[in-house]
XYZ file of C-alpha atoms in Angstrom:
319
model
C -97.951 4.508 -104.022
C -98.173 2.434 -100.887
C -94.477 1.696 -101.111
C -93.661 5.393 -101.275
C -95.797 6.029 -98.207
C -94.061 3.258 -96.331
C -90.686 4.603 -97.454
C -91.441 8.100 -96.252
C -92.827 6.768 -92.986
C -89.693 4.740 -92.356
C -87.550 7.655 -93.463
C -89.280 10.025 -91.012
C -88.910 7.503 -88.199
C -85.222 7.014 -88.965
C -84.650 10.742 -89.234
C -86.454 11.271 -85.919
C -84.275 8.637 -84.238
C -81.099 10.210 -85.626
C -82.122 13.697 -84.564
C -83.176 12.433 -81.117
C -79.907 10.554 -80.634
C -77.929 13.587 -81.778
C -79.791 15.802 -79.313
C -79.136 13.358 -76.489
C -75.460 13.153 -77.403
C -75.235 16.929 -77.651
C -76.963 17.259 -74.274
C -74.565 14.769 -72.718
C -71.584 16.587 -74.221
C -72.821 19.984 -73.065
C -73.695 18.608 -69.620
C -70.267 17.005 -69.227
C -68.541 20.216 -70.340
C -70.524 22.340 -67.882
C -69.721 19.886 -65.110
C -66.010 20.196 -65.903
C -66.293 23.989 -66.032
C -68.080 24.111 -62.661
C -65.534 21.792 -61.036
C -62.680 23.853 -62.472
C -64.274 27.031 -61.120
C -64.692 25.502 -57.657
C -61.073 24.280 -57.693
C -59.906 27.774 -58.645
C -61.842 29.375 -55.784
C -60.483 26.797 -53.295
C -56.939 27.420 -54.547
C -57.302 31.181 -54.109
C -58.701 30.761 -50.575
C -55.888 28.395 -49.596
C -53.331 30.802 -51.035
C -54.769 33.738 -49.084
C -54.981 31.884 -45.770
C -52.115 32.584 -43.270
C -49.372 30.046 -43.618
C -48.847 27.798 -40.581
C -45.593 28.328 -38.731
C -43.233 25.526 -39.665
C -42.430 23.234 -36.755
C -38.754 23.457 -36.010
C -36.636 21.941 -33.297
C -35.846 24.156 -30.321
C -32.228 25.233 -30.258
C -30.187 23.164 -27.844
C -29.167 25.104 -24.753
C -25.461 25.367 -23.938
C -24.248 22.892 -21.337
C -24.334 24.367 -17.840
C -22.220 23.097 -14.955
C -23.887 22.523 -11.599
C -23.226 25.264 -9.035
C -20.296 24.489 -6.758
C -21.789 24.696 -3.272
C -19.495 24.583 -0.251
C -20.853 21.903 2.073
C -21.085 22.681 5.765
C -18.897 20.689 8.105
C -21.463 18.120 9.217
C -21.529 14.351 9.448
C -23.313 12.550 6.629
C -26.662 10.823 7.020
C -30.308 11.140 6.054
C -32.135 14.136 7.477
C -35.865 14.432 8.101
C -37.190 17.669 6.569
C -40.403 19.342 7.656
C -42.046 22.336 5.993
C -43.396 25.160 8.165
C -43.207 28.264 5.986
C -43.909 31.689 7.412
C -44.654 32.973 3.907
C -45.638 31.082 0.768
C -42.932 31.452 -1.918
C -43.918 33.883 -4.651
C -44.814 32.434 -8.022
C -41.682 31.910 -10.080
C -41.335 32.119 -13.881
C -40.832 29.081 -16.070
C -37.513 30.422 -17.343
C -34.785 32.724 -16.063
C -31.686 34.142 -17.760
C -28.235 32.876 -16.839
C -25.416 35.423 -16.977
C -21.662 35.383 -17.218
C -19.992 36.650 -14.014
C -16.405 37.848 -13.995
C -14.023 38.844 -11.237
C -14.368 42.424 -10.116
C -11.308 44.640 -9.942
C -9.832 44.264 -6.419
C -9.917 47.190 -4.046
C -7.428 48.099 -1.312
C -9.879 48.338 1.569
C -7.193 48.246 4.282
C -5.626 51.450 3.012
C -8.975 53.222 2.693
C -10.116 52.112 6.147
C -6.906 53.343 7.758
C -7.623 56.816 6.352
C -11.226 56.852 7.569
C -10.746 58.539 10.949
C -13.856 60.658 11.190
C -17.223 59.626 12.545
C -20.012 60.687 14.859
C -19.466 60.452 18.594
C -21.859 57.546 18.866
C -23.991 55.433 16.513
C -27.528 55.481 17.866
C -28.913 52.415 16.143
C -28.764 49.793 13.412
C -30.386 52.015 10.778
C -27.802 54.741 11.294
C -24.994 52.191 11.041
C -26.431 50.902 7.740
C -26.558 54.465 6.414
C -22.911 55.036 7.363
C -21.901 51.816 5.576
C -23.821 52.750 2.444
C -22.349 56.257 2.445
C -18.842 54.866 2.819
C -19.307 52.513 -0.141
C -20.761 55.355 -2.225
C -17.745 57.554 -1.464
C -15.473 54.811 -2.791
C -17.732 54.384 -5.865
C -18.481 50.768 -4.897
C -22.219 51.261 -4.439
C -24.085 49.794 -7.430
C -27.674 49.834 -8.750
C -27.867 46.122 -7.878
C -27.014 46.908 -4.248
C -29.520 49.776 -4.223
C -32.234 47.357 -5.393
C -31.190 44.677 -2.908
C -31.609 43.960 0.796
C -29.520 44.536 3.889
C -29.348 43.171 7.414
C -27.551 44.445 10.513
C -25.979 41.862 12.811
C -24.726 42.661 16.311
C -21.215 41.559 17.294
C -19.116 41.871 20.400
C -15.418 41.443 20.966
C -14.231 38.962 23.571
C -10.471 38.600 23.881
C -9.171 37.993 20.367
C -12.469 36.699 18.979
C -15.713 38.207 17.729
C -19.049 36.698 18.750
C -22.647 37.378 17.771
C -24.909 39.010 20.325
C -28.660 39.565 20.458
C -28.985 43.286 21.140
C -27.612 46.630 20.015
C -26.808 47.581 23.612
C -24.472 44.596 24.038
C -22.817 45.030 20.645
C -19.347 46.447 20.136
C -19.533 46.270 16.349
C -22.346 46.260 13.836
C -21.936 44.079 10.761
C -24.056 45.370 7.870
C -24.640 42.782 5.139
C -25.752 43.925 1.682
C -27.218 41.539 -0.901
C -27.531 42.790 -4.496
C -30.565 41.969 -6.610
C -30.774 40.990 -10.289
C -34.153 40.615 -12.006
C -35.650 41.167 -8.544
C -33.838 38.099 -7.146
C -31.147 38.226 -4.463
C -27.600 37.249 -5.347
C -26.119 34.931 -2.721
C -22.755 33.281 -2.296
C -21.594 30.037 -0.708
C -23.278 31.100 2.548
C -26.638 32.799 1.911
C -26.523 34.293 5.431
C -23.602 36.507 4.423
C -24.158 39.402 2.047
C -22.071 40.026 -1.028
C -20.756 43.111 0.771
C -20.189 43.230 4.528
C -19.165 46.387 6.379
C -18.248 46.481 10.055
C -19.069 49.745 11.801
C -17.952 50.566 15.342
C -20.241 52.472 17.665
C -18.060 55.529 17.242
C -18.909 55.473 13.525
C -15.522 54.277 12.297
C -15.426 51.675 9.526
C -13.514 48.664 10.850
C -13.726 46.132 8.027
C -15.053 45.647 4.502
C -15.535 42.269 2.866
C -16.570 42.497 -0.767
C -17.500 39.510 -2.891
C -19.264 40.948 -5.898
C -18.799 39.991 -9.535
C -18.939 42.051 -12.698
C -22.028 40.920 -14.546
C -22.084 40.567 -18.314
C -25.729 41.167 -19.229
C -25.088 41.505 -22.973
C -25.709 37.879 -23.896
C -27.854 36.030 -21.326
C -29.261 32.571 -22.052
C -32.716 31.544 -20.803
C -33.015 28.209 -18.986
C -36.113 26.421 -17.645
C -36.597 26.596 -13.874
C -38.023 23.989 -11.501
C -41.010 24.996 -9.369
C -41.080 25.258 -5.575
C -42.951 21.933 -5.393
C -40.294 20.200 -7.498
C -37.529 21.799 -5.439
C -39.075 20.718 -2.142
C -39.426 17.157 -3.431
C -35.703 17.126 -4.212
C -34.909 18.456 -0.735
C -36.853 15.614 0.886
C -34.919 13.211 -1.348
C -31.662 14.481 0.245
C -30.562 16.211 -2.994
C -29.944 19.613 -1.409
C -26.610 20.783 -0.002
C -26.432 22.092 3.560
C -24.130 25.076 3.142
C -24.309 26.880 6.477
C -25.165 26.556 10.162
C -25.380 29.606 12.394
C -23.094 27.849 14.883
C -20.555 27.254 12.165
C -19.906 30.540 10.374
C -16.213 30.970 9.831
C -15.945 34.241 11.730
C -17.180 32.577 14.916
C -15.259 29.298 14.862
C -15.885 25.943 13.170
C -17.317 22.853 14.856
C -18.501 19.610 13.317
C -22.167 18.786 13.950
C -24.597 15.989 13.211
C -28.150 16.753 12.079
C -31.207 14.527 12.301
C -34.117 16.851 11.427
C -34.656 20.322 9.980
C -37.757 22.530 10.054
C -37.849 24.802 6.983
C -39.549 28.159 7.559
C -38.279 30.125 4.543
C -37.726 29.316 0.861
C -36.841 31.598 -2.026
C -35.332 31.668 -5.500
C -31.986 33.450 -5.845
C -28.963 33.791 -8.097
C -25.815 31.990 -6.990
C -22.396 33.580 -7.365
C -19.533 31.117 -7.491
C -16.524 31.714 -5.304
C -14.156 31.025 -8.195
C -14.711 33.387 -11.108
C -15.310 33.611 -14.016
C -18.394 31.424 -13.807
C -22.079 31.424 -14.651
C -24.476 33.334 -12.431
C -27.390 30.912 -12.297
C -30.628 30.501 -10.311
C -30.818 28.299 -7.203
C -33.400 27.494 -4.554
C -32.514 28.459 -0.981
C -34.234 26.752 1.968
C -33.647 28.081 5.468
C -34.860 26.974 8.858
C -33.843 25.622 12.233
C -32.411 22.401 13.558
C -31.568 20.950 16.950
C -27.983 19.750 17.112
C -27.008 16.569 18.891
C -25.564 18.842 21.583
C -29.088 20.137 22.213
C -28.358 23.598 20.808
C -30.639 25.227 18.267
C -28.992 26.344 15.054
C -30.129 28.077 11.907
C -29.497 26.095 8.738
C -29.317 26.974 5.035
C -29.717 24.499 2.177
C -29.065 25.207 -1.504
C -30.381 23.384 -4.537
C -29.796 24.010 -8.277
C -32.922 25.549 -9.834
C -32.165 24.737 -13.494
C -34.423 22.005 -14.856
C -32.443 18.933 -15.821
C -32.831 18.613 -19.596
């Protein structure tokens, strides 16, 4: 009887151990399965969130800009040597953009100005001032269909000339003038278009005091605006640094403009009082119409005379 009791006691203990171990194993299995299920659920949620997030823009190399030749400036007839530059601006240059478009410029169809001028016999008895002369010049160009939106948006300046013998000289006042030279500069993207001498407009019309047109000089290009290419531009500070490093080109002196005779001068110092960004039109077309920096000021020649001076510098950032 005792043996049976011991047997049942041992049997119950063994059965309890088996059941307990089975429960623990089942708990471990269930726990592990739930852990896997929870992790899988979290991974699914993370995957959905990542899928729905905006995709980052792939980093790609910037397209290489087409090669651009340096503008061909015409150097003034001066002796070489280092020049001391001093800045004394009347107005601070306006803020310039980081990039500007470069256009293709092509030769404009030539115009027989001599024939047209010879037929222009009518005019008022007397031109009363510079503004009236500018209006006559503009009207004449409009009649010949040579007035453009770029010229309308641009600037003009009236210069006083007088005839002495077989030569024409500048003079200071309207009263002394025999002729009035009206210079027109076109504008593109709100920037002036200048040529090899920024002091001379792309169109120049000479008007006599009797209102008759005496001369027309036209140096305007046909602009192809269909496929411009944007190039980075140097700032005014960068441009000025290059000027002080003698990297600019002196293109004009007021004592050296071709209409008034050519003399060779030597410069030692220049005071810059004006600086602006402009487009440069090459003399030989077709060519690119590209931005340049123009610096203008005064210098004292070795002869002691004061002369205005213009300096040009490429504005495209060297890549």
